[in-house]
Each structure stands twice: as structure tokens, then as C-alpha cells.
mmCIF file of C-alpha atoms in Angstrom:
data_model
loop_
_atom_site.group_PDB
_atom_site.id
_atom_site.type_symbol
_atom_site.label_atom_id
_atom_site.label_comp_id
_atom_site.label_asym_id
_atom_site.label_seq_id
_atom_site.Cartn_x
_atom_site.Cartn_y
_atom_site.Cartn_z
ATOM 1 C CA UNK A 17 0.000 0.000 0.000
ATOM 2 C CA UNK A 18 1.346 3.407 -0.922
ATOM 3 C CA UNK A 19 1.891 5.902 1.865
ATOM 4 C CA UNK A 20 0.414 9.417 1.812
ATOM 5 C CA UNK A 21 3.189 11.586 3.255
ATOM 6 C CA UNK A 22 3.150 15.365 3.121
ATOM 7 C CA UNK A 23 5.666 15.479 0.278
ATOM 8 C CA UNK A 24 4.336 13.078 -2.319
ATOM 9 C CA UNK A 25 6.986 12.034 -4.724
ATOM 10 C CA UNK A 26 6.820 10.063 -7.928
ATOM 11 C CA UNK A 27 10.326 9.021 -8.894
ATOM 12 C CA UNK A 28 11.280 7.112 -11.992
ATOM 13 C CA UNK A 29 14.767 5.726 -12.284
ATOM 14 C CA UNK A 30 16.465 4.078 -15.234
ATOM 15 C CA UNK A 31 19.985 2.915 -14.599
ATOM 16 C CA UNK A 32 22.653 1.218 -16.697
ATOM 17 C CA UNK A 33 25.892 -0.480 -15.833
ATOM 18 C CA UNK A 34 28.670 1.963 -15.099
ATOM 19 C CA UNK A 35 31.001 3.049 -17.912
ATOM 20 C CA UNK A 36 34.036 5.326 -17.575
ATOM 21 C CA UNK A 37 33.316 9.025 -17.923
ATOM 22 C CA UNK A 38 34.703 10.275 -21.205
ATOM 23 C CA UNK A 39 33.946 13.807 -22.308
ATOM 24 C CA UNK A 40 33.777 12.781 -25.969
ATOM 25 C CA UNK A 41 31.022 10.271 -25.136
ATOM 26 C CA UNK A 42 28.995 12.564 -22.886
ATOM 27 C CA UNK A 43 26.772 14.100 -25.548
ATOM 28 C CA UNK A 44 23.578 15.313 -23.890
ATOM 29 C CA UNK A 45 21.611 17.423 -26.357
ATOM 30 C CA UNK A 46 18.838 19.674 -25.060
ATOM 31 C CA UNK A 47 16.352 22.274 -26.243
ATOM 32 C CA UNK A 48 16.046 25.235 -23.904
ATOM 33 C CA UNK A 49 15.013 28.827 -23.408
ATOM 34 C CA UNK A 50 16.763 31.467 -21.332
ATOM 35 C CA UNK A 51 16.241 35.158 -20.507
ATOM 36 C CA UNK A 52 17.614 37.583 -23.097
ATOM 37 C CA UNK A 53 17.887 34.795 -25.679
ATOM 38 C CA UNK A 54 15.461 34.665 -28.570
ATOM 39 C CA UNK A 55 13.220 31.633 -28.954
ATOM 40 C CA UNK A 56 14.122 27.984 -28.366
ATOM 41 C CA UNK A 57 17.779 27.060 -28.706
ATOM 42 C CA UNK A 58 19.928 23.971 -28.843
ATOM 43 C CA UNK A 59 22.348 23.216 -26.067
ATOM 44 C CA UNK A 60 24.647 20.708 -24.446
ATOM 45 C CA UNK A 61 23.902 19.802 -20.877
ATOM 46 C CA UNK A 62 27.196 19.850 -19.018
ATOM 47 C CA UNK A 63 26.797 16.616 -17.102
ATOM 48 C CA UNK A 64 23.997 15.165 -15.028
ATOM 49 C CA UNK A 65 22.234 18.114 -13.409
ATOM 50 C CA UNK A 66 24.703 20.674 -14.744
ATOM 51 C CA UNK A 67 24.302 23.891 -16.675
ATOM 52 C CA UNK A 68 23.884 24.323 -20.414
ATOM 53 C CA UNK A 69 26.294 25.277 -23.201
ATOM 54 C CA UNK A 70 24.510 27.377 -25.825
ATOM 55 C CA UNK A 71 25.317 25.651 -29.125
ATOM 56 C CA UNK A 72 23.676 28.405 -31.172
ATOM 57 C CA UNK A 73 26.045 30.934 -29.620
ATOM 58 C CA UNK A 74 29.004 28.648 -30.390
ATOM 59 C CA UNK A 75 27.876 28.192 -34.007
ATOM 60 C CA UNK A 76 25.135 30.635 -35.118
ATOM 61 C CA UNK A 77 24.437 28.668 -38.321
ATOM 62 C CA UNK A 78 23.169 25.659 -36.350
ATOM 63 C CA UNK A 79 19.400 25.050 -36.408
ATOM 64 C CA UNK A 80 17.508 26.025 -33.283
ATOM 65 C CA UNK A 81 15.257 22.974 -33.086
ATOM 66 C CA UNK A 82 16.227 19.351 -32.558
ATOM 67 C CA UNK A 83 14.271 18.035 -35.531
ATOM 68 C CA UNK A 84 16.099 20.400 -37.920
ATOM 69 C CA UNK A 85 19.388 19.552 -36.206
ATOM 70 C CA UNK A 86 18.848 15.827 -36.719
ATOM 71 C CA UNK A 87 17.770 16.321 -40.321
ATOM 72 C CA UNK A 88 21.212 17.747 -41.118
ATOM 73 C CA UNK A 89 22.935 14.613 -39.858
ATOM 74 C CA UNK A 90 26.679 14.286 -39.415
ATOM 75 C CA UNK A 91 27.423 17.905 -40.313
ATOM 76 C CA UNK A 92 25.695 19.207 -37.204
ATOM 77 C CA UNK A 93 27.011 16.426 -34.965
ATOM 78 C CA UNK A 94 30.571 17.373 -35.924
ATOM 79 C CA UNK A 95 29.886 20.889 -34.614
ATOM 80 C CA UNK A 96 28.755 19.435 -31.289
ATOM 81 C CA UNK A 97 31.905 17.341 -31.045
ATOM 82 C CA UNK A 98 33.971 20.500 -31.483
ATOM 83 C CA UNK A 99 31.952 22.197 -28.765
ATOM 84 C CA UNK A 100 32.600 19.292 -26.386
ATOM 85 C CA UNK A 101 36.353 19.858 -26.495
ATOM 86 C CA UNK A 102 36.187 23.665 -26.382
ATOM 87 C CA UNK A 103 36.135 25.681 -23.196
ATOM 88 C CA UNK A 104 32.762 27.423 -23.477
ATOM 89 C CA UNK A 105 30.615 29.475 -21.101
ATOM 90 C CA UNK A 106 27.985 27.466 -19.261
ATOM 91 C CA UNK A 107 24.571 28.947 -18.514
ATOM 92 C CA UNK A 108 23.596 28.185 -14.905
ATOM 93 C CA UNK A 109 20.833 25.642 -14.664
ATOM 94 C CA UNK A 110 18.755 28.053 -12.606
ATOM 95 C CA UNK A 111 18.607 30.446 -15.568
ATOM 96 C CA UNK A 112 17.510 27.872 -18.127
ATOM 97 C CA UNK A 113 14.040 26.549 -18.965
ATOM 98 C CA UNK A 114 14.334 23.040 -20.368
ATOM 99 C CA UNK A 115 12.003 22.091 -23.184
ATOM 100 C CA UNK A 116 11.395 18.541 -24.366
ATOM 101 C CA UNK A 117 14.504 17.440 -26.281
ATOM 102 C CA UNK A 118 12.287 16.883 -29.338
ATOM 103 C CA UNK A 119 9.202 18.957 -30.090
ATOM 104 C CA UNK A 120 6.770 18.589 -32.988
ATOM 105 C CA UNK A 121 8.080 15.288 -34.326
ATOM 106 C CA UNK A 122 6.345 13.772 -37.315
ATOM 107 C CA UNK A 123 5.140 10.936 -35.102
ATOM 108 C CA UNK A 124 5.205 9.454 -31.609
ATOM 109 C CA UNK A 125 5.071 5.663 -31.840
ATOM 110 C CA UNK A 126 4.283 3.636 -28.724
ATOM 111 C CA UNK A 127 4.583 -0.065 -27.947
ATOM 112 C CA UNK A 128 2.191 -1.931 -25.676
ATOM 113 C CA UNK A 129 2.898 -4.987 -23.552
ATOM 114 C CA UNK A 130 6.577 -5.033 -24.519
ATOM 115 C CA UNK A 131 7.975 -6.281 -21.195
ATOM 116 C CA UNK A 132 7.694 -9.987 -20.454
ATOM 117 C CA UNK A 133 7.229 -9.306 -16.740
ATOM 118 C CA UNK A 134 4.484 -6.742 -17.494
ATOM 119 C CA UNK A 135 2.662 -9.453 -19.456
ATOM 120 C CA UNK A 136 2.955 -11.830 -16.494
ATOM 121 C CA UNK A 137 1.535 -9.114 -14.248
ATOM 122 C CA UNK A 138 -1.601 -9.079 -16.414
ATOM 123 C CA UNK A 139 -1.680 -12.869 -16.840
ATOM 124 C CA UNK A 140 -1.632 -12.495 -20.621
ATOM 125 C CA UNK A 141 0.633 -14.178 -23.182
ATOM 126 C CA UNK A 142 3.679 -12.400 -24.554
ATOM 127 C CA UNK A 143 2.723 -10.818 -27.905
ATOM 128 C CA UNK A 144 3.856 -12.586 -31.064
ATOM 129 C CA UNK A 145 4.075 -9.229 -32.866
ATOM 130 C CA UNK A 146 4.635 -5.698 -31.515
ATOM 131 C CA UNK A 147 1.451 -3.968 -30.348
ATOM 132 C CA UNK A 148 1.662 -0.474 -31.808
ATOM 133 C CA UNK A 149 -0.330 2.621 -30.911
ATOM 134 C CA UNK A 150 0.467 6.314 -30.923
ATOM 135 C CA UNK A 151 0.263 9.631 -29.174
ATOM 136 C CA UNK A 152 -0.262 12.953 -30.895
ATOM 137 C CA UNK A 153 2.752 15.256 -30.802
ATOM 138 C CA UNK A 154 0.639 17.771 -28.856
ATOM 139 C CA UNK A 155 0.926 15.455 -25.827
ATOM 140 C CA UNK A 156 4.652 16.219 -25.527
ATOM 141 C CA UNK A 157 5.758 18.508 -22.705
ATOM 142 C CA UNK A 158 9.109 19.374 -21.221
ATOM 143 C CA UNK A 159 10.758 17.688 -18.249
ATOM 144 C CA UNK A 160 9.723 20.346 -15.739
ATOM 145 C CA UNK A 161 6.265 21.105 -17.127
ATOM 146 C CA UNK A 162 3.077 20.204 -15.310
ATOM 147 C CA UNK A 163 1.140 17.073 -16.116
ATOM 148 C CA UNK A 164 -2.449 18.245 -16.350
ATOM 149 C CA UNK A 165 -4.926 15.865 -14.722
ATOM 150 C CA UNK A 166 -7.921 16.236 -17.060
ATOM 151 C CA UNK A 167 -11.404 16.507 -15.526
ATOM 152 C CA UNK A 168 -12.547 13.872 -18.047
ATOM 153 C CA UNK A 169 -10.525 11.159 -16.278
ATOM 154 C CA UNK A 170 -10.276 9.935 -12.700
ATOM 155 C CA UNK A 171 -7.753 7.199 -13.471
ATOM 156 C CA UNK A 172 -4.482 8.786 -14.609
ATOM 157 C CA UNK A 173 -1.642 6.299 -14.268
ATOM 158 C CA UNK A 174 2.171 6.232 -14.531
ATOM 159 C CA UNK A 175 4.339 4.318 -17.031
ATOM 160 C CA UNK A 176 8.087 4.881 -17.120
ATOM 161 C CA UNK A 177 9.657 4.136 -20.507
ATOM 162 C CA UNK A 178 12.888 4.333 -22.428
ATOM 163 C CA UNK A 179 12.348 6.369 -25.607
ATOM 164 C CA UNK A 180 14.269 6.001 -28.860
ATOM 165 C CA UNK A 181 14.819 9.098 -31.020
ATOM 166 C CA UNK A 182 15.216 8.504 -34.753
ATOM 167 C CA UNK A 183 18.082 10.342 -36.424
ATOM 168 C CA UNK A 184 17.931 9.136 -40.034
ATOM 169 C CA UNK A 185 15.020 8.730 -42.451
ATOM 170 C CA UNK A 186 14.143 5.172 -43.420
ATOM 171 C CA UNK A 187 11.522 2.766 -44.757
ATOM 172 C CA UNK A 188 11.710 -1.040 -44.707
ATOM 173 C CA UNK A 189 14.716 -0.838 -42.418
ATOM 174 C CA UNK A 190 16.370 -4.158 -41.655
ATOM 175 C CA UNK A 191 16.915 -4.982 -37.999
ATOM 176 C CA UNK A 192 20.649 -5.326 -38.669
ATOM 177 C CA UNK A 193 20.722 -1.734 -39.950
ATOM 178 C CA UNK A 194 18.324 -0.224 -37.424
ATOM 179 C CA UNK A 195 20.822 1.369 -35.028
ATOM 180 C CA UNK A 196 22.231 3.425 -37.897
ATOM 181 C CA UNK A 197 18.857 5.203 -37.896
ATOM 182 C CA UNK A 198 18.931 5.992 -34.147
ATOM 183 C CA UNK A 199 20.110 9.382 -32.873
ATOM 184 C CA UNK A 200 19.892 8.505 -29.203
ATOM 185 C CA UNK A 201 17.692 7.883 -26.203
ATOM 186 C CA UNK A 202 15.709 9.868 -23.698
ATOM 187 C CA UNK A 203 13.403 9.148 -20.786
ATOM 188 C CA UNK A 204 9.656 9.322 -21.302
ATOM 189 C CA UNK A 205 6.506 8.904 -19.304
ATOM 190 C CA UNK A 206 3.542 7.306 -21.064
ATOM 191 C CA UNK A 207 0.923 8.971 -18.878
ATOM 192 C CA UNK A 208 -2.310 7.018 -19.351
ATOM 193 C CA UNK A 209 -5.977 7.642 -18.554
ATOM 194 C CA UNK A 210 -7.008 4.052 -17.853
ATOM 195 C CA UNK A 211 -10.768 4.683 -17.959
ATOM 196 C CA UNK A 212 -10.473 5.991 -21.523
ATOM 197 C CA UNK A 213 -7.925 3.361 -22.518
ATOM 198 C CA UNK A 214 -9.738 0.328 -21.158
ATOM 199 C CA UNK A 215 -13.471 1.124 -21.105
ATOM 200 C CA UNK A 216 -14.251 4.182 -23.221
ATOM 201 C CA UNK A 217 -13.806 4.987 -26.933
ATOM 202 C CA UNK A 218 -14.488 1.399 -27.979
ATOM 203 C CA UNK A 219 -11.402 0.343 -25.970
ATOM 204 C CA UNK A 220 -9.172 1.967 -28.578
ATOM 205 C CA UNK A 221 -6.099 3.206 -26.686
ATOM 206 C CA UNK A 222 -5.465 6.502 -28.472
ATOM 207 C CA UNK A 223 -7.616 8.942 -26.482
ATOM 208 C CA UNK A 224 -6.526 7.542 -23.130
ATOM 209 C CA UNK A 225 -2.898 7.987 -24.100
ATOM 210 C CA UNK A 226 -2.855 11.377 -25.781
ATOM 211 C CA UNK A 227 -4.416 13.978 -23.505
ATOM 212 C CA UNK A 228 -2.377 17.180 -23.499
ATOM 213 C CA UNK A 229 0.779 16.812 -21.347
ATOM 214 C CA UNK A 230 0.619 12.988 -21.389
ATOM 215 C CA UNK A 231 4.087 12.585 -22.941
ATOM 216 C CA UNK A 232 6.757 14.268 -20.781
ATOM 217 C CA UNK A 233 10.222 13.902 -22.305
ATOM 218 C CA UNK A 234 13.773 14.769 -21.403
ATOM 219 C CA UNK A 235 15.543 16.874 -20.651
ATOM 220 C CA UNK A 236 18.429 15.336 -22.594
ATOM 221 C CA UNK A 237 18.706 13.368 -25.790
ATOM 222 C CA UNK A 238 21.703 11.216 -24.926
ATOM 223 C CA UNK A 239 23.381 10.090 -28.135
ATOM 224 C CA UNK A 240 23.580 6.371 -28.837
ATOM 225 C CA UNK A 241 27.379 6.267 -28.451
ATOM 226 C CA UNK A 242 26.849 7.233 -24.804
ATOM 227 C CA UNK A 243 24.566 4.236 -24.181
ATOM 228 C CA UNK A 244 26.619 1.069 -24.710
ATOM 229 C CA UNK A 245 23.662 -1.294 -24.238
ATOM 230 C CA UNK A 246 20.122 0.145 -24.199
ATOM 231 C CA UNK A 247 18.828 -3.346 -23.450
ATOM 232 C CA UNK A 248 20.598 -3.688 -20.122
ATOM 233 C CA UNK A 249 19.215 -0.707 -18.218
ATOM 234 C CA UNK A 250 17.646 -0.940 -14.822
ATOM 235 C CA UNK A 251 14.256 0.743 -14.938
ATOM 236 C CA UNK A 252 12.212 1.547 -11.862
ATOM 237 C CA UNK A 253 9.569 3.944 -10.650
ATOM 238 C CA UNK A 254 8.928 5.264 -7.162
ATOM 239 C CA UNK A 255 5.628 6.735 -5.966
ATOM 240 C CA UNK A 256 5.709 8.590 -2.664
ATOM 241 C CA UNK A 257 9.155 7.155 -2.053
ATOM 242 C CA UNK A 258 8.055 3.548 -2.603
ATOM 243 C CA UNK A 259 9.372 1.523 -5.531
ATOM 244 C CA UNK A 260 6.386 0.513 -7.663
ATOM 245 C CA UNK A 261 8.096 -0.447 -10.944
ATOM 246 C CA UNK A 262 11.414 -2.273 -10.930
ATOM 247 C CA UNK A 263 12.749 -4.215 -13.892
ATOM 248 C CA UNK A 264 15.411 -4.154 -16.606
ATOM 249 C CA UNK A 265 15.180 -3.321 -20.288
ATOM 250 C CA UNK A 266 16.451 -6.837 -20.959
ATOM 251 C CA UNK A 267 12.830 -7.803 -20.294
ATOM 252 C CA UNK A 268 11.746 -6.133 -23.542
ATOM 253 C CA UNK A 269 9.989 -8.622 -25.785
ATOM 254 C CA UNK A 270 10.975 -6.706 -28.917
ATOM 255 C CA UNK A 271 14.269 -4.802 -28.795
ATOM 256 C CA UNK A 272 14.979 -1.442 -30.412
ATOM 257 C CA UNK A 273 16.194 -2.964 -33.681
ATOM 258 C CA UNK A 274 13.126 -5.194 -34.025
ATOM 259 C CA UNK A 275 10.763 -2.325 -33.280
ATOM 260 C CA UNK A 276 12.339 -0.066 -35.894
ATOM 261 C CA UNK A 277 12.215 -2.848 -38.489
ATOM 262 C CA UNK A 278 8.580 -3.608 -37.674
ATOM 263 C CA UNK A 279 7.283 -0.043 -37.615
ATOM 264 C CA UNK A 280 9.153 0.975 -40.760
ATOM 265 C CA UNK A 281 7.220 -1.651 -42.732
ATOM 266 C CA UNK A 282 4.135 0.507 -42.318
ATOM 267 C CA UNK A 283 5.389 4.087 -42.104
ATOM 268 C CA UNK A 284 8.473 6.037 -43.063
ATOM 269 C CA UNK A 285 10.505 7.017 -40.018
ATOM 270 C CA UNK A 286 11.849 10.574 -40.027
ATOM 271 C CA UNK A 287 14.516 12.351 -37.963
ATOM 272 C CA UNK A 288 12.987 13.346 -34.643
ATOM 273 C CA UNK A 289 10.389 10.577 -34.572
ATOM 274 C CA UNK A 290 10.054 9.070 -31.102
ATOM 275 C CA UNK A 291 9.446 5.437 -30.172
ATOM 276 C CA UNK A 292 8.321 4.727 -26.605
ATOM 277 C CA UNK A 293 9.467 1.164 -26.023
ATOM 278 C CA UNK A 294 7.034 -0.037 -23.356
ATOM 279 C CA UNK A 295 6.770 -0.153 -19.580
ATOM 280 C CA UNK A 296 7.579 -2.773 -16.916
ATOM 281 C CA UNK A 297 5.148 -4.110 -14.305
ATOM 282 C CA UNK A 298 3.924 -2.131 -11.330
ATOM 283 C CA UNK A 299 1.548 0.386 -12.902
ATOM 284 C CA UNK A 300 -1.249 1.674 -10.725
ATOM 285 C CA UNK A 301 -4.186 0.092 -12.509
ATOM 286 C CA UNK A 302 -3.137 -3.479 -11.671
ATOM 287 C CA UNK A 303 -2.606 -2.798 -7.970
ATOM 288 C CA UNK A 304 -5.123 -4.085 -5.456
ATOM 289 C CA UNK A 305 -6.824 -1.730 -4.960
ATOM 290 C CA UNK A 306 -5.826 0.351 -8.021
ATOM 291 C CA UNK A 307 -3.814 3.542 -7.370
ATOM 292 C CA UNK A 308 -3.859 6.612 -9.618
ATOM 293 C CA UNK A 309 -1.997 9.917 -9.687
ATOM 294 C CA UNK A 310 -3.403 12.674 -7.497
ATOM 295 C CA UNK A 311 -3.303 16.448 -7.469
ATOM 296 C CA UNK A 312 -0.037 17.869 -6.172
ATOM 297 C CA UNK A 313 2.153 14.800 -6.529
ATOM 298 C CA UNK A 314 5.734 15.664 -7.429
ATOM 299 C CA UNK A 315 7.733 13.492 -9.732
ATOM 300 C CA UNK A 316 11.372 12.956 -10.631
ATOM 301 C CA UNK A 317 12.454 10.577 -13.388
ATOM 302 C CA UNK A 318 16.069 9.535 -13.691
ATOM 303 C CA UNK A 319 18.216 7.296 -15.855
ATOM 304 C CA UNK A 320 21.906 7.164 -15.243
ATOM 305 C CA UNK A 321 24.686 4.607 -15.287
ATOM 306 C CA UNK A 322 25.787 2.764 -12.217
ATOM 307 C CA UNK A 323 23.923 2.063 -9.029
ATOM 308 C CA UNK A 324 21.834 4.561 -7.126
ATOM 309 C CA UNK A 325 24.152 7.201 -5.723
ATOM 310 C CA UNK A 326 26.909 6.472 -8.212
ATOM 311 C CA UNK A 327 29.162 9.089 -9.752
ATOM 312 C CA UNK A 328 26.878 11.815 -11.118
ATOM 313 C CA UNK A 329 29.522 12.923 -13.600
ATOM 314 C CA UNK A 330 28.429 9.993 -15.747
ATOM 315 C CA UNK A 331 25.900 10.825 -18.467
ATOM 316 C CA UNK A 332 22.250 9.998 -17.793
ATOM 317 C CA UNK A 333 18.653 10.881 -18.479
ATOM 318 C CA UNK A 334 16.258 12.278 -15.940
ATOM 319 C CA UNK A 335 13.285 14.564 -15.520
ATOM 320 C CA UNK A 336 11.351 16.327 -12.796
ATOM 321 C CA UNK A 337 7.797 17.570 -12.946
ATOM 322 C CA UNK A 338 4.736 18.466 -10.865
ATOM 323 C CA UNK A 339 1.257 17.059 -11.305
ATOM 324 C CA UNK A 340 -1.508 19.664 -11.172
ATOM 325 C CA UNK A 341 -5.259 19.611 -11.701
ATOM 326 C CA UNK A 342 -6.363 22.760 -13.444
ATOM 327 C CA UNK A 343 -6.268 22.625 -17.243
ATOM 328 C CA UNK A 344 -5.109 25.764 -18.975
ATOM 329 C CA UNK A 345 -7.174 27.194 -21.837
#
């Protein structure tokens, strides 16, 4: 049973095995805004929880959105590599507003029942083919933005997920070639209105998954060379300080390469497209009794290498946000 302490905390943690900190591998791309700077900008997060290097100030010809950055491929990545080895001013974190690392992608692809242990939790067989659904891009919010609890639902649930960001256009991509189409990884939350997913709208999942603010991302897109094995990450979620989801991405039924090959049979994948790869067991709806997110709960999502409390200089993914109740017009 979950406690109800004064400071309610939802914490999601993804962790990988430790790898040595190497500056050239620590590529944490972000989108941000800051006072006295015009519009959204691209940046490099200087370590886990650090400040931000303004890439557009370093190279004014760089695009200012992640999708445009990814569309230009290796040319823009070479600029970032130069920035990594250059002594550049760092904007304090307190002066930066983090946006989602990718905004307005062509598509957000989601995968259902993609953890073997999540299938066991529901007493259902492991799927023989990926179960694909989607969210609208308008569901995406930044890592510190509010999750709006819509008045239309009383059953808003948590789902921590590893998200894949596509970096190269492709159709009919072979599994053996799939990682060449990946830019990197970020942390996502597949916020879900279970009443709309499971009982309303003809039991089609879309509406229950795509309310505004139901796809928090970021803050960092960590490039694939910084994640040696995306299928050996510890993934867990804490609610009010209690661990409610705890698994490993090695429990994925269909790995990143298989998912990209499967999805690209049906649709062309474009730079910036996002694939949410599924969630482990422990979601609120299958608890006895069920537990759902409440007004005022705080949340912090984290993925980083090593064990809890390990060296924070290592690159990782994480997010913080606050759940609120009042929708904004």
C-alpha cells in the first residue's frame, strides 16, 4: 500500500551499468530557453544536473530545433563534437528553462505490452508481434512542465519508458541496420488515462494515451554512443518514495532494432520521430486496490549509469515535474 506523506513524490529511475566518464562520449543534447535569448535554442547539458552550453552561440548557423538539427545529420554532430572539447561558457541551470529534447516530431510511436514481466503481471501471453499505438505530438511537454490531470478522467496512471529518437530517415529498415537510424535515447513517461484506454472509446487506446501533457520527455537526448547497451538498463519507478516499478530493459519482448524494423514496414521514419518502447510491471491500474496519480504529486524521473548514488559525472537521463489539476485554456 502506498503511503500518503506530506511530500508526495513520484520518482522514476532508469539505470545502466557503469562506464568510464569520457567527455567525448557525454553528448547530452537539449532544447532550452533562457532570458535575453530569442526563442528555443539547442544546447549541451554539461553533465547530469549541470548547466547548459549554448550551441547556437558557439555556431550561429546551427538550427535552433532538434528536428532540424537531426535532419542535417553528421554535419551538425561534428559541430557538437567540437563544442565538447572547447572551453565554453555554461549557462547556470537556474537560468535555463528546459524544453522537451524533441518537439513537434512527425510521429510518436508507442509499444504496448513489450515487457515480459508486465505481461505476467496481467496474466496475458507475450505478444507474437509488436502492439503499436500512438500519441499525438501535442501530448509532448518538457521535463519540468506540469502534467495536467484532465477533468474527463479519474484514473491517470504512470508508465516509465525508455524512448528512442530517430536520427535518419528510413523505410523497410532491416533490424541489422536499425541502429544506424537511431540518434539517441531519452526518458519518457507514457501517462495514461485508464478509464479511456480500457473502457471508453471502444477500448481503442489513443484517447486515453494522448491527452495534453501525457508525454513528458527529457531533458536530454543522450546520443547512442553514450549508451553502450540500451537493453541492459535498470528501470524503476517510485511513488511517494516507494518503488512501484522495478525491472530491466532486458525484459523487452521486442528490442529497439526489431521495433524499428517492424514499424518501418508501415510508415516512413523521419529524424525526430520518437518510439516509446514499453513499460515494466507495477503500474497503478493493476494494484489491489488500483492507485492513480493525485493532485499535487511531485515526480522525478532519472536514468543514469551505475547504481543509485553512483558518480553523477556519468551521463544519464532524468526529468522532474509536478502534477496539477487545473487545465489551462
